[in-house]
Amino acid sequence: MNFESLDPGLAEYTPSMHSALDPVLDAHLNPSLLQNVELDPEGVALEALPVQESVHIMEGVYSELHSVVAEVGVPVSVSHFDLHEEMLWVGSHGGHATSFFGPALERYSSFQVNGSDDIRQIQSLENGILFLTKNNLKYMARGGLIIFDYLLDESEDMHSLLLTESSTLLVGGLQNHILEIDLNTVQETQKYAVETPGVTIMRQTNRFFFCGHTSGKVSLRDLRTFKVEHVFDAFSGSLSDFDVHGNLLAACGFSSRLTGLACDRFLKVYDLRMMRAITPLQVHVDPAFLRFIPTYTSRLAIISQSGQCQFCEPTGLANPADIFHVNPVGPLLMTFDVSASKQALAFGDSEGCVHLWTDSPEPSFNPYSRETEFALPCLVDSLPPLDWSQDLLPLSLIPVPLTTDTLLSDWPAANSAPAPRRAPPVDAEILRTMKKVGFIGYAPNPRTRLRNQIPYRLKESDSEFDSFSQVTESPIGREEEPHLHMVSKKYRKVTIKYSKLGLEDFDFKHYNKTLFAGLEPHIPNAYCNCMIQVLYFLEPVRCVIQNHLCQKEFCLACELGFLFHMLDLSRGDPCQGSNFLRAFRTIPEASALGLILADSDEASGKGNLARLIQRWNRFILTQLHQDLQELEVPQAYRGAGGSFCSSGDSVIGQLFSCEMENCSLCRCGSETVRASSTLLFTLSYPEGSNSDKTGKNCDFAQVLKRSICLEQNTQAWCDNCEKYQPTIQTRNIRHLPDILVINCEVNSLKEADFWRMQAEVAFKMAIKKHGGEISKNKEFALADWNELGSPEGMRMCPSIEELKNVWLPFSIRMKMTKNKGLDVCNWTDGDEMQWGPARAEEEHGVYVYDLMATVVHILDSRTGGSLVAHIKVGETYHQRKEVSEGVTHQQWYLFNDFLIEPIDKHEAVQFDMNWKVPAILYYIKRNLNSKYNLNIKNPIEANVLLAEASLARKQRKTHTTFIPLMLNEMPQVGDLVGLDAEFVTLNEEEAELRSDGTKSTIKPSQMSVARITCVRGQGPNEGIPFIDDYISTQEQVVDYLTQYSGIKPGDLDAKISSKHLTTLKSTYLKLRFLIDIGVKFVGHGLQKDFRVINLMVPKDQVLDTVYLFHMPRKRMISLRFLAWYFLDLKIQGETHDSIEDARTALQLYRKYLELSKNGTEPESFHKVLKGLYEKGRKMDWKVPEPEGQTSPKNAAVFSSVLAL
């Protein structure tokens, strides 16, 4: 109902009126209604008010049966007959709900629904009642308990609700949308747009939704799509009420007059069959409410606010004799409702009274109502009190029914047996990692279950316990966990065990005995480590990336080049791609493609890693192609590529891009051809491949050809037909790429079963082909090994284990035909001996591709899975790492983050689909490297050290803390540079407390460099900084660590900082140039500094005072204590300053050279260290605070530094 158009007198009935009621009765109240009513001090009625029993009801004619007071003086805002029980519900303007039972209107329940807003609609459901207020939907039991409370937006102004199904609800009001809410999940499922100013009344039939608008219109909407089908413009002013029955719609409302809105005495009636208005019905009352009351005919009940009620036929004439009067206590009727049985009418007035009119003495509200549940009477008062303080008090005073029958709880012995709940076995991971101290075992929490909670075993077949059925209770004699029995140990997810020293005592050499560098996995979004390794071992890609340098702050090609440089310098030590992944997180496309994982998703393994890495593969190739497209040197490609390779194309495009023709053939015969290119292909598997259980052979080459030359039927736009038509899309290849990249798309059981079935078929065919020559295992006689160098030795028969789970060929042969076709076939070593070298055939468009890398998804339910790579490493990489002189062979390796291990080549193509699923394949053309320029020229030049502008807007020259290097001061090989860095925290450390009281670090804190300082180590300006850069960061800083770093909030913000602010890339280039030129860095704790900055520095270029003044198996000494002891300096008073720390480290290095005579007298220096440690133990390693106490040593301090 539209309350805004009602009598202006209603303005005095505000919600605040209730609390200010006076106990004196209102003059409008009929004293006969309050004969047996008690009023509380606030003036609220406490009991129902039945009328006198002598009221006579005439059968078939509506007359008043009962009147009760819901709340004295508080207007009734809504009434509703319960559709399931014999109850009447009323809601007040004060937000209070009251229910009455039966025709006698006995009060059943009463409770507050909302503290401030009025109740605007009530809807009864089977298990409770829905109450709608202004911006709140509350579902409560009939006794008043809350089932759910759904808060809507504060800007909402809801007026009506409509139950469309048993669990779906539409809610509308004075806004431009209607909400659809699912009552099962209590969530918003849809939002339908409607015209302003909104919907206040909603009805439904089996054909339409009917929406009444305050503008006077009624819109008919489709039941499925909610689209407007028809609109009736009923009234020029506003709509008051409408109802629908059969094919008729009747509405009442207000019309615009010169003096304003006036109640229109003509009811608008519409025929829903022809969607047009019929003759308006003139009535003799001012209609405010109307309802169809169909009995023998379609009667309409029209109610005015003054209490007049008239019955008439919607297609006939209204008779003044059919008017009867409701006697409201207040001046106005506020609400009206009809029961489902049409036997009862309910009216609510502005003084809080409810009037029940019926057409029989004993009416029923519903045709079939269920029994109403009533509260049991309280028996506490009738029981004698018990004094529990008396020990001899007999408990027999508590009445218990005496019975000779068997109690329900006494189960017969035949049907019951003691069955104690068996405790679940201890987790296998706990038993494996447990360390015993005496008879007590300690183990880290594997985090597979909630702490202190063990789930009940409800069923014998409970899958959660089945996985532990094979776990033995003792760890003796058991090495592997049962759930990992099929996952090889080297393929499992590796984690770093952190100690109080961090990573210093973690043995990476245990996982990597090669000189190649692994990548650390603890950084966010490090799932791409395996793909970074694949790109690094592609020689042309590595060279072009390392030659690239641009001015863009977050350039993935630049950061990847820096990371490749670190991998080159490493001698088996792991690297981390923190700067690369930092730039990766800033790329908007990466976030849009869902490539940025939250820490929780990555730790729990919620993301589908196989799909993720395939999307990442496509993204990185596209991004590198774009980054290099304009800056690439044209001379990098010196091969004959035809017209495909242009000077504007990047080397990434020349390597990976495949030019294609897409042909679209419409059924009208019109054909459209468009040229395009792609950087990779996705495997498309044969339809119905999983349903064919007969084991039909399907070569990988056939599937690859089908995927490259894809043909499919789809809807596409036809210019000839000028509409979308079914078309046949075909793809032809113009030019083959040098590197063939394939996404396997094994994302469901269908594709996995296809791989498994083809591997089984290939295994059977291999056994038939080799006959009895297959060996049982991989062990051979010594004479066989001696023949490996000969051609006869190369044709050694494979073992059964090598042939299992193999479908992927090591080489494929591709040929471009004259009619733009493509021939693809598997290629073996035997084919090469038969047809000759493949290079001679390249002139005829025949190319052989060799498998270079496979990226696989390891399925492991405990760790969430991981990604690893098999990579065939070429001889140039072995030569650079100096594995041995004259290395000319290629070797397959497994790269599992920081675990690197050489493997047999057959392992790279064996995929046990139970735990090892292929994701990405890389095939490269033979003799690929000979076509590209593989020389690397360092793109970083000396001008990066010259003066540069600050990003900070408020920086002034007076605030400068450093003097940039002049051209005559450029560092040379062996020059000393004092370095110190300060950091801020981006993510806090995650740790747990073990049961034995020790702390275990699960994940270290993520640090970001905030300030880098370099000071001159020699020359007339020795000790003067030439770099003092504050690093701007776009990521959220959790802790500035001001006490230890000296960094304050705002120092890294370009808008308010007064420091020399630069980008991380700018400062990184300066340090890279110093490393490449060969300077020696002097500092304290440089290992951590370089690690956070993400730099790999050769060990002979690092002079760390932590280790210079350190004795084996002793503690590390702080810079502050060393400065006080040797230099008589007190540093790091309130906060740290990187300039002060870098200078102090330089002075300590000079002192070291003085004390050790340039390293020639280690014994005398050893005595100095012993004195240092003895003094430190006495002082508890704390520097004395009083100014009078001086250092026990007098050290010479540089005059230039003192002058500065």
mmCIF file of C-alpha atoms in Angstrom, residues 898-1015:
data_model
loop_
_atom_site.group_PDB
_atom_site.id
_atom_site.type_symbol
_atom_site.label_atom_id
_atom_site.label_comp_id
_atom_site.label_asym_id
_atom_site.label_seq_id
_atom_site.Cartn_x
_atom_site.Cartn_y
_atom_site.Cartn_z
ATOM 1 C CA PHE A 898 65.301 -25.830 -5.466
ATOM 2 C CA LEU A 899 65.541 -29.591 -6.042
ATOM 3 C CA ILE A 900 67.508 -30.343 -9.226
ATOM 4 C CA GLU A 901 68.397 -33.874 -10.205
ATOM 5 C CA PRO A 902 69.565 -35.511 -13.462
ATOM 6 C CA ILE A 903 67.049 -38.044 -14.802
ATOM 7 C CA ASP A 904 66.782 -40.590 -17.559
ATOM 8 C CA LYS A 905 65.259 -39.176 -20.744
ATOM 9 C CA HIS A 906 62.362 -41.654 -20.661
ATOM 10 C CA GLU A 907 61.255 -40.183 -17.345
ATOM 11 C CA ALA A 908 60.501 -36.898 -19.106
ATOM 12 C CA VAL A 909 57.772 -38.510 -21.236
ATOM 13 C CA GLN A 910 56.340 -40.976 -18.700
ATOM 14 C CA PHE A 911 53.046 -39.751 -17.282
ATOM 15 C CA ASP A 912 51.295 -41.867 -14.662
ATOM 16 C CA MET A 913 47.941 -40.075 -14.758
ATOM 17 C CA ASN A 914 47.233 -41.036 -11.138
ATOM 18 C CA TRP A 915 49.743 -38.457 -9.919
ATOM 19 C CA LYS A 916 51.758 -37.037 -12.828
ATOM 20 C CA VAL A 917 49.708 -35.066 -15.369
ATOM 21 C CA PRO A 918 51.252 -33.247 -18.370
ATOM 22 C CA ALA A 919 50.531 -29.523 -18.623
ATOM 23 C CA ILE A 920 52.927 -27.867 -21.127
ATOM 24 C CA LEU A 921 55.216 -29.216 -23.867
ATOM 25 C CA TYR A 922 58.080 -27.389 -25.598
ATOM 26 C CA TYR A 923 59.409 -28.681 -28.934
ATOM 27 C CA ILE A 924 62.279 -26.852 -30.696
ATOM 28 C CA LYS A 925 63.553 -27.086 -34.256
ATOM 29 C CA ARG A 926 66.796 -28.885 -34.746
ATOM 30 C CA ASN A 927 69.868 -26.641 -35.058
ATOM 31 C CA LEU A 928 67.796 -23.738 -33.731
ATOM 32 C CA ASN A 929 70.705 -21.937 -32.044
ATOM 33 C CA SER A 930 72.632 -21.569 -35.289
ATOM 34 C CA LYS A 931 69.965 -19.199 -36.641
ATOM 35 C CA TYR A 932 70.214 -16.649 -33.836
ATOM 36 C CA ASN A 933 72.834 -14.310 -32.449
ATOM 37 C CA LEU A 934 73.630 -15.710 -29.008
ATOM 38 C CA ASN A 935 76.068 -13.002 -27.909
ATOM 39 C CA ILE A 936 75.145 -11.132 -24.750
ATOM 40 C CA LYS A 937 76.163 -7.503 -24.367
ATOM 41 C CA ASN A 938 75.639 -6.047 -20.918
ATOM 42 C CA PRO A 939 72.989 -3.341 -21.450
ATOM 43 C CA ILE A 940 73.796 -1.543 -18.157
ATOM 44 C CA GLU A 941 76.119 1.425 -18.688
ATOM 45 C CA ALA A 942 78.028 3.732 -16.349
ATOM 46 C CA ASN A 943 75.555 6.601 -16.719
ATOM 47 C CA VAL A 944 73.194 4.858 -14.256
ATOM 48 C CA LEU A 945 75.491 6.156 -11.460
ATOM 49 C CA LEU A 946 75.206 9.781 -12.492
ATOM 50 C CA ALA A 947 72.823 12.250 -10.862
ATOM 51 C CA GLU A 948 69.096 11.631 -11.320
ATOM 52 C CA ALA A 949 65.881 13.372 -10.334
ATOM 53 C CA SER A 950 63.945 12.308 -7.269
ATOM 54 C CA LEU A 951 60.374 11.051 -7.406
ATOM 55 C CA ALA A 952 59.546 12.976 -4.224
ATOM 56 C CA ARG A 953 57.772 16.279 -4.828
ATOM 57 C CA LYS A 954 59.025 17.942 -1.626
ATOM 58 C CA GLN A 955 62.701 17.017 -1.910
ATOM 59 C CA ARG A 956 65.077 19.979 -1.834
ATOM 60 C CA LYS A 957 68.778 20.199 -2.514
ATOM 61 C CA THR A 958 69.305 21.111 1.139
ATOM 62 C CA HIS A 959 68.002 17.648 2.071
ATOM 63 C CA THR A 960 70.537 15.833 -0.111
ATOM 64 C CA THR A 961 72.512 13.255 1.876
ATOM 65 C CA PHE A 962 74.900 12.103 -0.866
ATOM 66 C CA ILE A 963 77.133 13.381 -3.660
ATOM 67 C CA PRO A 964 76.815 11.430 -6.936
ATOM 68 C CA LEU A 965 79.961 10.129 -8.601
ATOM 69 C CA MET A 966 81.706 12.314 -11.099
ATOM 70 C CA LEU A 967 82.981 10.908 -14.382
ATOM 71 C CA ASN A 968 86.551 10.826 -13.008
ATOM 72 C CA GLU A 969 85.375 8.881 -9.944
ATOM 73 C CA MET A 970 83.922 5.884 -11.764
ATOM 74 C CA PRO A 971 84.786 2.725 -9.792
ATOM 75 C CA GLN A 972 87.308 0.237 -11.069
ATOM 76 C CA VAL A 973 87.903 -3.448 -10.490
ATOM 77 C CA GLY A 974 88.731 -4.123 -6.841
ATOM 78 C CA ASP A 975 87.590 -0.724 -5.489
ATOM 79 C CA LEU A 976 85.966 -0.762 -2.066
ATOM 80 C CA VAL A 977 82.347 0.331 -1.647
ATOM 81 C CA GLY A 978 80.669 0.473 1.749
ATOM 82 C CA LEU A 979 77.066 -0.734 1.531
ATOM 83 C CA ASP A 980 74.129 -0.915 3.870
ATOM 84 C CA ALA A 981 70.408 -1.397 3.272
ATOM 85 C CA GLU A 982 67.285 -0.901 5.370
ATOM 86 C CA PHE A 983 64.057 -2.817 4.970
ATOM 87 C CA VAL A 984 60.350 -2.704 5.771
ATOM 88 C CA THR A 985 57.984 -5.610 6.322
ATOM 89 C CA LEU A 986 55.238 -6.425 3.798
ATOM 90 C CA ASN A 987 53.969 -9.637 5.425
ATOM 91 C CA GLU A 988 54.482 -10.768 8.989
ATOM 92 C CA GLU A 989 56.208 -14.016 9.844
ATOM 93 C CA GLU A 990 54.039 -17.105 10.306
ATOM 94 C CA ALA A 991 55.260 -19.340 13.112
ATOM 95 C CA GLU A 992 53.959 -21.944 15.529
ATOM 96 C CA LEU A 993 54.981 -23.074 18.983
ATOM 97 C CA ARG A 994 55.912 -26.738 19.153
ATOM 98 C CA SER A 995 54.763 -28.983 21.957
ATOM 99 C CA ASP A 996 58.269 -28.959 23.445
ATOM 100 C CA GLY A 997 58.208 -25.149 23.682
ATOM 101 C CA THR A 998 60.420 -24.351 20.715
ATOM 102 C CA LYS A 999 59.394 -21.982 17.932
ATOM 103 C CA SER A 1000 59.034 -23.217 14.375
ATOM 104 C CA THR A 1001 58.913 -20.767 11.451
ATOM 105 C CA ILE A 1002 56.346 -21.835 8.885
ATOM 106 C CA LYS A 1003 56.785 -18.880 6.562
ATOM 107 C CA PRO A 1004 59.310 -16.061 7.029
ATOM 108 C CA SER A 1005 58.316 -12.452 6.954
ATOM 109 C CA GLN A 1006 58.326 -10.880 3.516
ATOM 110 C CA MET A 1007 60.700 -7.933 3.454
ATOM 111 C CA SER A 1008 61.086 -5.141 0.927
ATOM 112 C CA VAL A 1009 64.137 -2.915 0.563
ATOM 113 C CA ALA A 1010 63.382 0.672 1.612
ATOM 114 C CA ARG A 1011 66.790 2.391 1.583
ATOM 115 C CA ILE A 1012 70.148 1.573 -0.043
ATOM 116 C CA THR A 1013 73.347 3.469 0.732
ATOM 117 C CA CYS A 1014 76.746 3.141 -0.933
ATOM 118 C CA VAL A 1015 79.770 5.135 0.331
#
